[in-house]
PDB file of C-alpha atoms in Angstrom:
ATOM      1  CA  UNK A1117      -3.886-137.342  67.812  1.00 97.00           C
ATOM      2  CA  UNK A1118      -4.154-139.582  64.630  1.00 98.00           C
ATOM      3  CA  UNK A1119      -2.091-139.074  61.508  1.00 98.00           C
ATOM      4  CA  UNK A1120      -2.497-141.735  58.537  1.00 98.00           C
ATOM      5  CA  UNK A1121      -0.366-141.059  55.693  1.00 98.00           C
ATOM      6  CA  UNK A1122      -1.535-142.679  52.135  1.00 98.00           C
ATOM      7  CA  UNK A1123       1.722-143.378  50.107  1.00 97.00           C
ATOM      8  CA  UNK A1124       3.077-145.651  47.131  1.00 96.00           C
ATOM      9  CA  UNK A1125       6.433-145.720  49.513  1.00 96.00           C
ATOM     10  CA  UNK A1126       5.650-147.101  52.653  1.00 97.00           C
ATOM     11  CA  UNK A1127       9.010-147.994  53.196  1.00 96.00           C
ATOM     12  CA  UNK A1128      10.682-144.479  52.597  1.00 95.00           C
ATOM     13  CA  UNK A1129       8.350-142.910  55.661  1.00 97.00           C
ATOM     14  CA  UNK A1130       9.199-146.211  57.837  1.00 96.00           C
ATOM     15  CA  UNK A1131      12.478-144.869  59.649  1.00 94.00           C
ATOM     16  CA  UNK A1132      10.976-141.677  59.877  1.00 93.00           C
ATOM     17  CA  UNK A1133       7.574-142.111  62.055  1.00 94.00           C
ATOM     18  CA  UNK A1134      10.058-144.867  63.889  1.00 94.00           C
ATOM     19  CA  UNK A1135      12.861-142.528  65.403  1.00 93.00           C
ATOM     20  CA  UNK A1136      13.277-139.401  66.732  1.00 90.00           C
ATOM     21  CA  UNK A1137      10.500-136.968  68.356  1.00 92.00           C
ATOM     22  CA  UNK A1138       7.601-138.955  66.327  1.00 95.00           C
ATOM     23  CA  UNK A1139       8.970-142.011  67.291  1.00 95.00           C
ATOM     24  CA  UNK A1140       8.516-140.738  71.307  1.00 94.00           C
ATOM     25  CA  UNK A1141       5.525-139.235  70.612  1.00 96.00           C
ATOM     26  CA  UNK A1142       4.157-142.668  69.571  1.00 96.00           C
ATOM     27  CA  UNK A1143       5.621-144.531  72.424  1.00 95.00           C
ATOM     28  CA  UNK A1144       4.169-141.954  74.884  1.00 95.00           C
ATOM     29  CA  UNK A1145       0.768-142.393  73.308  1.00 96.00           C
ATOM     30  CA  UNK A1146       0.508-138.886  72.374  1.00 97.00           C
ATOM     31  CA  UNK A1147       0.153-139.423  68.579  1.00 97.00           C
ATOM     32  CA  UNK A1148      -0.611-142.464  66.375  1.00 97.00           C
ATOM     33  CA  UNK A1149       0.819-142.433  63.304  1.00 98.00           C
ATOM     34  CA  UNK A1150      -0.353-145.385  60.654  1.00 98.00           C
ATOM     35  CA  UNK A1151       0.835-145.913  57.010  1.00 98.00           C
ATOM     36  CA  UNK A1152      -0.925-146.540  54.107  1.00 98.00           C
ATOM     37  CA  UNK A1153       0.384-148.104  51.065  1.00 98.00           C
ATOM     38  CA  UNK A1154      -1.861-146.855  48.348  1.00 97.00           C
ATOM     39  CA  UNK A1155      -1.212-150.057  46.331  1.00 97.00           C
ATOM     40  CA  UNK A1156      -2.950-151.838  48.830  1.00 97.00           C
ATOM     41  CA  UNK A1157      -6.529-150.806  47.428  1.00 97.00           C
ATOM     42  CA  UNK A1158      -5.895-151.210  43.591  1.00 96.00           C
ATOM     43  CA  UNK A1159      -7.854-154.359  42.129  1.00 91.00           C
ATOM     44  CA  UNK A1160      -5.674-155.591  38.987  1.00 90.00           C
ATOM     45  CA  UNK A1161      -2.382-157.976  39.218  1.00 91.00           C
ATOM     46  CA  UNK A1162      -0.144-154.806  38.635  1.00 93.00           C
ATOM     47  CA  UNK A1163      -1.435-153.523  41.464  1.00 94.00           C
ATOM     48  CA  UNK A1164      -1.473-150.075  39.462  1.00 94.00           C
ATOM     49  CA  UNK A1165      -2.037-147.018  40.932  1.00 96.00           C
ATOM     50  CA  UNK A1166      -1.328-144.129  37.692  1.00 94.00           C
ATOM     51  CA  UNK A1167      -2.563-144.002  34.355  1.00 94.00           C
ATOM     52  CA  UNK A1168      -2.223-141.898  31.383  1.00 93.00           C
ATOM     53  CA  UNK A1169      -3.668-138.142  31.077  1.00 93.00           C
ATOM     54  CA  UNK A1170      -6.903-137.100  28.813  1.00 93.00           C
ATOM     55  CA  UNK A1171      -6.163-135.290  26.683  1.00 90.00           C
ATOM     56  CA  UNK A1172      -2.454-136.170  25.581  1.00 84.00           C
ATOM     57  CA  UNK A1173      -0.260-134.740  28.524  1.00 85.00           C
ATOM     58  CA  UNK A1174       2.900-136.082  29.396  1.00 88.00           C
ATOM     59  CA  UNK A1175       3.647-137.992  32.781  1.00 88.00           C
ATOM     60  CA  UNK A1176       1.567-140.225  34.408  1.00 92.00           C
ATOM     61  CA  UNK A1177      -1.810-139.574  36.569  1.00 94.00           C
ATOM     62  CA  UNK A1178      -2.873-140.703  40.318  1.00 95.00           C
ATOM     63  CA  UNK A1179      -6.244-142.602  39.270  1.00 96.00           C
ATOM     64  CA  UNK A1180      -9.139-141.652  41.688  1.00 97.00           C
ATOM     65  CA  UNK A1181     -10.311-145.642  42.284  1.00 97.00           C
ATOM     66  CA  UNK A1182      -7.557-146.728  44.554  1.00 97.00           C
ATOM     67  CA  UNK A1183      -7.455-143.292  46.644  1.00 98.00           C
ATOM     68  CA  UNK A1184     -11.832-143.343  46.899  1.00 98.00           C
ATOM     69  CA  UNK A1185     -11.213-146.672  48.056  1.00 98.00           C
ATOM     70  CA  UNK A1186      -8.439-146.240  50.850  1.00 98.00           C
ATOM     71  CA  UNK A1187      -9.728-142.923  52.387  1.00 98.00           C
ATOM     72  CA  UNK A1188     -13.175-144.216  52.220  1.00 98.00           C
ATOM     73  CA  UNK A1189     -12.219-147.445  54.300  1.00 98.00           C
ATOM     74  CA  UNK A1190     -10.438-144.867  56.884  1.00 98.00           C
ATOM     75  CA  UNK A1191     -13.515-143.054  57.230  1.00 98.00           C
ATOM     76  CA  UNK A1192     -15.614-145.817  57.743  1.00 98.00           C
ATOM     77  CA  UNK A1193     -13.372-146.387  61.001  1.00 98.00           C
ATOM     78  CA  UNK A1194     -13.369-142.695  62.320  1.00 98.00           C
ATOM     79  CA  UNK A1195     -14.649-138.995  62.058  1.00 98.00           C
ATOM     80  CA  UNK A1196     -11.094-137.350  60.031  1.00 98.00           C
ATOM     81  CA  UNK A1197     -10.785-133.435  60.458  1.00 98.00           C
ATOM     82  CA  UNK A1198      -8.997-133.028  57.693  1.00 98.00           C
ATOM     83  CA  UNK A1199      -8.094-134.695  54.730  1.00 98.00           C
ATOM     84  CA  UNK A1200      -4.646-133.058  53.174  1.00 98.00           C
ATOM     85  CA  UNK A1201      -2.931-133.628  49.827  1.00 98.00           C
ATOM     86  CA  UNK A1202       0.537-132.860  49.642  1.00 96.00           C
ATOM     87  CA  UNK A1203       0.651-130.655  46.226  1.00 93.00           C
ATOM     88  CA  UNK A1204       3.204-127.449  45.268  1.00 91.00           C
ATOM     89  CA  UNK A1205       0.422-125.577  44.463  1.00 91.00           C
ATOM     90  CA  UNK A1206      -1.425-125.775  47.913  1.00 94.00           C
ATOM     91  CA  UNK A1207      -1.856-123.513  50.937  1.00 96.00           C
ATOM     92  CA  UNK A1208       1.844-122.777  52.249  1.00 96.00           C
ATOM     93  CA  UNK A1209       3.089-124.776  54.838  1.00 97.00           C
ATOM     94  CA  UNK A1210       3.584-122.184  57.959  1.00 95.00           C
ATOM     95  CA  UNK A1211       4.114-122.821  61.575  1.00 93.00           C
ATOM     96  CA  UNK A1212       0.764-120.690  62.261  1.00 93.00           C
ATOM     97  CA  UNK A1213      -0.826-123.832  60.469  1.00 97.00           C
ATOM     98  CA  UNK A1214       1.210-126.611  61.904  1.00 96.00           C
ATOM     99  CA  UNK A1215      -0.232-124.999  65.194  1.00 94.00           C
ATOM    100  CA  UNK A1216      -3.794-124.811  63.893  1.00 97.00           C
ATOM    101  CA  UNK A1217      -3.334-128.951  62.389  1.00 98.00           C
ATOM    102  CA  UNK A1218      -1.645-129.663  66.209  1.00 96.00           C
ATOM    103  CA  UNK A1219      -5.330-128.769  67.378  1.00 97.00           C
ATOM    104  CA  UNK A1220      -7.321-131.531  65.367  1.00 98.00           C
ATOM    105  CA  UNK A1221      -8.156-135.126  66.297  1.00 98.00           C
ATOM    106  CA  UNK A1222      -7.610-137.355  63.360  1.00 98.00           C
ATOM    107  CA  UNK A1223      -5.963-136.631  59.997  1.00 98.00           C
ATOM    108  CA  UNK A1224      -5.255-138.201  56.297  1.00 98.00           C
ATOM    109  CA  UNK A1225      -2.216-137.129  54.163  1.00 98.00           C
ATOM    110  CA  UNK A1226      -2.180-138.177  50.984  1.00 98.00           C
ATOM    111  CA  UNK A1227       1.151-138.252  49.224  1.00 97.00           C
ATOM    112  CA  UNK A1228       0.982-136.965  45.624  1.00 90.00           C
ATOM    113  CA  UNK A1229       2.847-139.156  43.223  1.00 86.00           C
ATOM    114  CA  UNK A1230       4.094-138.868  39.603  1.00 81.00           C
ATOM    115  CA  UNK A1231       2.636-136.031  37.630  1.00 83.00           C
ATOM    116  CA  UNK A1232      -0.179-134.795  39.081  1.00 87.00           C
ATOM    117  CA  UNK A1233      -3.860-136.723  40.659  1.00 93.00           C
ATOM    118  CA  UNK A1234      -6.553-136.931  39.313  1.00 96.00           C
ATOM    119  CA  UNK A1235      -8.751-133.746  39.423  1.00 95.00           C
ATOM    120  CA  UNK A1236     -11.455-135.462  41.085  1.00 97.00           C
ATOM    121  CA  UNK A1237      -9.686-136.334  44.252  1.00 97.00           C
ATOM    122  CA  UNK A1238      -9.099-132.857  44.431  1.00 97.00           C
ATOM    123  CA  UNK A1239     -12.435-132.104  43.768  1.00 97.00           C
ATOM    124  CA  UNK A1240     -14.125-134.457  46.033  1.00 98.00           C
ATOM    125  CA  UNK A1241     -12.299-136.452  48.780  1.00 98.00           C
ATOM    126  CA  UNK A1242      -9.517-133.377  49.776  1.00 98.00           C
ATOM    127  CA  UNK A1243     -10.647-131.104  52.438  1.00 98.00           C
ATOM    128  CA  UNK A1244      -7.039-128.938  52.517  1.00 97.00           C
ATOM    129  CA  UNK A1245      -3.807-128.698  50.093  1.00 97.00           C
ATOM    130  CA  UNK A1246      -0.486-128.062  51.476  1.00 97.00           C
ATOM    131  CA  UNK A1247       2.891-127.088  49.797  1.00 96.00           C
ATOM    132  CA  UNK A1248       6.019-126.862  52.075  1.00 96.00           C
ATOM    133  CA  UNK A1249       7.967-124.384  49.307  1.00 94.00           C
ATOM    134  CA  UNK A1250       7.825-123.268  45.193  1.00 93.00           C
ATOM    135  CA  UNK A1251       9.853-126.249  43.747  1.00 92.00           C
ATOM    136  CA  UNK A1252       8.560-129.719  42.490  1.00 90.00           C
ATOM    137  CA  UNK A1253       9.547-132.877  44.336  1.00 92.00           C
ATOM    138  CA  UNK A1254       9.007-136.346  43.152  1.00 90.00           C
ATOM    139  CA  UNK A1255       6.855-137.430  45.319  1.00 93.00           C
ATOM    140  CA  UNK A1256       4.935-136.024  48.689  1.00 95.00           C
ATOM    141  CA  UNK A1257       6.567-138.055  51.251  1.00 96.00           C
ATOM    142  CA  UNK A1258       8.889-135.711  52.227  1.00 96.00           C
ATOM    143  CA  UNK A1259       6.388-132.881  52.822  1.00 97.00           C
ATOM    144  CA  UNK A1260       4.144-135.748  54.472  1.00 98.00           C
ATOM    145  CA  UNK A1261       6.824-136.045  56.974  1.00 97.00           C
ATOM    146  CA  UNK A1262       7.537-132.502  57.248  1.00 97.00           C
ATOM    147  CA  UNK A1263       4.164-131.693  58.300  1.00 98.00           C
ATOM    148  CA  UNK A1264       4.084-134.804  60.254  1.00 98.00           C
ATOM    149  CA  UNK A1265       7.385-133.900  62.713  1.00 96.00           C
ATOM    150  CA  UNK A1266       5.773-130.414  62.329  1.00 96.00           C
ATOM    151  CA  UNK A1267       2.535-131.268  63.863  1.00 97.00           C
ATOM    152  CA  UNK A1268       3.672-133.384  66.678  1.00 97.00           C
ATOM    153  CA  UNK A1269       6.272-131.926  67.950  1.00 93.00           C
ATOM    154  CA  UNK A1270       4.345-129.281  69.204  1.00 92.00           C
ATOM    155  CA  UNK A1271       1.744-131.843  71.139  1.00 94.00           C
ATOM    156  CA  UNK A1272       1.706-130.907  74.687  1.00 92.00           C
ATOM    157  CA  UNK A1273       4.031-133.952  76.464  1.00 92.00           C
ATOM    158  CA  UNK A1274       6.239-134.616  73.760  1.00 93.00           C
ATOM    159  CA  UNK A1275       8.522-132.626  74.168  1.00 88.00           C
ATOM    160  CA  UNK A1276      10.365-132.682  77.390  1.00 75.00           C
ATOM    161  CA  UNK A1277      10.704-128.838  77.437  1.00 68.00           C
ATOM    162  CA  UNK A1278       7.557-127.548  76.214  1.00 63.00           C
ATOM    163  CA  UNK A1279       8.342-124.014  76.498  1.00 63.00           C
ATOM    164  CA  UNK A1280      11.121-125.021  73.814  1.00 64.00           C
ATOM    165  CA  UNK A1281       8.662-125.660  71.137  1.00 64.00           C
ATOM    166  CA  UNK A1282       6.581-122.412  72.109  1.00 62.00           C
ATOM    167  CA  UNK A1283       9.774-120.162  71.656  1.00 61.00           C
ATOM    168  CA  UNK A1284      10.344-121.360  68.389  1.00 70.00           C
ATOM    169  CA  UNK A1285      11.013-119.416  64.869  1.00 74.00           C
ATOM    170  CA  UNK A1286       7.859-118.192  63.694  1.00 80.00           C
ATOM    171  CA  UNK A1287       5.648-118.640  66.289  1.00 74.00           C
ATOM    172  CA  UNK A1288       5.391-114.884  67.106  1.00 82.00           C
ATOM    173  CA  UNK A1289       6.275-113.937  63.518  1.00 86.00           C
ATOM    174  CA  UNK A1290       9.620-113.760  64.424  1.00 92.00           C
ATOM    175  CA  UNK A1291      13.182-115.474  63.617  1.00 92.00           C
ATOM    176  CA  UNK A1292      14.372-116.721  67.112  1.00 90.00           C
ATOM    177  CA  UNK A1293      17.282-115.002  68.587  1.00 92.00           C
ATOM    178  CA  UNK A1294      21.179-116.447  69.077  1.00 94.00           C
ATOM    179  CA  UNK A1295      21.810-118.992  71.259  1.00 94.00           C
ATOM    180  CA  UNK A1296      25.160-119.994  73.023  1.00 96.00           C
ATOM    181  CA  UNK A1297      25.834-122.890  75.232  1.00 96.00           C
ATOM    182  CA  UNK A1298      29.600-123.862  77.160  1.00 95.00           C
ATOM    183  CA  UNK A1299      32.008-122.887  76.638  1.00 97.00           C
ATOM    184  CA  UNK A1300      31.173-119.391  77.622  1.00 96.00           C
ATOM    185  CA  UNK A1301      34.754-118.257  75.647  1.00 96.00           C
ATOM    186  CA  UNK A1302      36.053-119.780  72.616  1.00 97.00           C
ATOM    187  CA  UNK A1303      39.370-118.625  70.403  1.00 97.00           C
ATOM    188  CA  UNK A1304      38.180-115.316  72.097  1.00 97.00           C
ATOM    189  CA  UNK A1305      34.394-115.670  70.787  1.00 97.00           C
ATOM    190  CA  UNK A1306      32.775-113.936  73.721  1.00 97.00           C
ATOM    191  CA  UNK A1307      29.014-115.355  74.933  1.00 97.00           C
ATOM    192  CA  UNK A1308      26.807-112.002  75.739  1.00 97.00           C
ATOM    193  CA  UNK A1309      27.299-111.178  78.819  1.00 97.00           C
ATOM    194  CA  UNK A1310      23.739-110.431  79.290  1.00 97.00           C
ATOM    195  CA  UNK A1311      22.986-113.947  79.677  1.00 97.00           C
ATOM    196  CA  UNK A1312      25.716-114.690  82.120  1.00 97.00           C
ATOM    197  CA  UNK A1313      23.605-111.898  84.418  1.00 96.00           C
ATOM    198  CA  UNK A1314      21.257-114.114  85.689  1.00 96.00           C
ATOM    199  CA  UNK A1315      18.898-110.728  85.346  1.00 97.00           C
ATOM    200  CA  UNK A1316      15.812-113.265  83.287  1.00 96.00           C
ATOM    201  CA  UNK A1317      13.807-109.298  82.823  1.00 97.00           C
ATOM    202  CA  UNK A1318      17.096-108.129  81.037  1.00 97.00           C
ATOM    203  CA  UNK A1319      17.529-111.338  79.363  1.00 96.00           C
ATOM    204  CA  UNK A1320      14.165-111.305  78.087  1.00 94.00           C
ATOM    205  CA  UNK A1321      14.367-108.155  76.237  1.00 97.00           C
ATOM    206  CA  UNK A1322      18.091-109.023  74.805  1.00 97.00           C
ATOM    207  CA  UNK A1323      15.881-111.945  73.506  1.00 94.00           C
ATOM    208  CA  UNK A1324      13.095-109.845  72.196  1.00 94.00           C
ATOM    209  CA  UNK A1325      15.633-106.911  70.585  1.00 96.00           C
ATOM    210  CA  UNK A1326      17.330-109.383  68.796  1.00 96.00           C
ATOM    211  CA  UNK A1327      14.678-111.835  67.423  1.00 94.00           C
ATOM    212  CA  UNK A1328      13.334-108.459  65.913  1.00 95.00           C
ATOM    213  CA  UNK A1329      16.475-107.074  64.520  1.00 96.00           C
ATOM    214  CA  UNK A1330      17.501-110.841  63.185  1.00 95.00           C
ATOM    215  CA  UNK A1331      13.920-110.750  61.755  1.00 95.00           C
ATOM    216  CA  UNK A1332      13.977-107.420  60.147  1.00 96.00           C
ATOM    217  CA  UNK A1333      17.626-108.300  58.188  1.00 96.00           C
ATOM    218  CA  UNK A1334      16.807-112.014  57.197  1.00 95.00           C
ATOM    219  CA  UNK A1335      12.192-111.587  56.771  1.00 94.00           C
ATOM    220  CA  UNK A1336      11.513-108.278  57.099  1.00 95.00           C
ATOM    221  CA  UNK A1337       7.936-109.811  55.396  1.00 93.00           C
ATOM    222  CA  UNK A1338       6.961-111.620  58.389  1.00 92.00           C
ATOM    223  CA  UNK A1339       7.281-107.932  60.356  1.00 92.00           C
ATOM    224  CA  UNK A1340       4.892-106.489  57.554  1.00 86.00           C
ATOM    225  CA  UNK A1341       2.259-109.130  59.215  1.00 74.00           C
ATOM    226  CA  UNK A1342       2.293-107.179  62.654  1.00 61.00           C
TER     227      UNK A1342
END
């Protein structure tokens, strides 16, 4: 899989797509993740990438030139399944999509900047919008990278564990259950004995009885979608 992130801060998605599970996930070949600095593609000295609104609004606009111009060269490399712009007012980010995103070949992410993009971008070079919550960031590299560590961790190999990723929150519409590790007794903070029982059918359901009840106190919405 192929991610290429368009962004006016390179440097603040650097450490990020260099470390951790993306960071393995490059080294194993599984994904290739490329930056784009957006900046790159502008033609004047100021190497500007915003204007001014129509129409008298405040804040400062992503002009359409410099995006055309970096997506199309992308494009002219490789067939992209997507196209996504990081925007608050997109499709919510949910790990039912990070699953269906896991799936494609190639991808663009375009960071939104400042106080909006221009319209046409929207209009015309976007294929999907994603928002990863109601609130207003300054910029989309965090999302970026949130549907970026997302995405990949869930790419068969990357994980050492893969049955980890698979009994993840949400991927059943359901919270996971606790979790306990050594020491099995702590300032007399009992593990479960259950899964000291070595019995993996009664574990199982222990697992299953309290994903649901955890679910139905913390989002009982997500049991409304079964």
């Amino acid at each position: 899989m192929r991610i290429d992130i368009i962004t006016v801060l390179p440097e603040m998605l650097e450490g990020f797509v260099n470390e951790s599970i993306l960071a393995r996930a490059r080294k194993k070949g599984i994904a290739q993740i490329e930056l784009h600095n957006l900046r790159d593609y502008t033609t004047d000295k100021w190497r500007r990438v915003d204007d001014y609104p129509f129409g008298g609004q405040a804040g400062m606009v992503m002009q359409v030139e410099p995006i055309d111009r970096c997506i199309s060269a992308l494009k002219a490399q490789r067939h992209y399944d997507d196209i996504i712009f990081t925007s608050p007012d997109g499709q919510q980010f949910t790990q039912h999509l990070a699953n269906q995103l896991s799936l494609k070949e190639n991808i663009i992410i375009l960071a939104g900047h400042y106080k909006g993009i221009d319209q046409r971008v929207r209009d015309h070079l976007i294929t999907r919008e994603i928002s990863v919550g109601d609130y207003v960031l300054t910029g989309g590299e965090l999302p970026a990278a949130i549907i970026a560590d997302a995405v990949v961790r869930i790419l068969p190999g990357v994980i050492s564990d893969e049955q980890s990723a698979l009994s993840d929150c949400f991927q059943d519409d359901l919270l996971a259950p606790p979790i306990y590790t050594r020491p099995r007794e702590y300032k007399g903070w009992q593990v479960p004995e259950v899964l000291l029982s070595g019995n993996e059918a009664r574990i199982k359901q222990w697992e299953l009885e309290q994903a649901i009840e955890r679910t139905r106190q913390l989002r009982p919405d997500l049991l409304d979608k079964k």
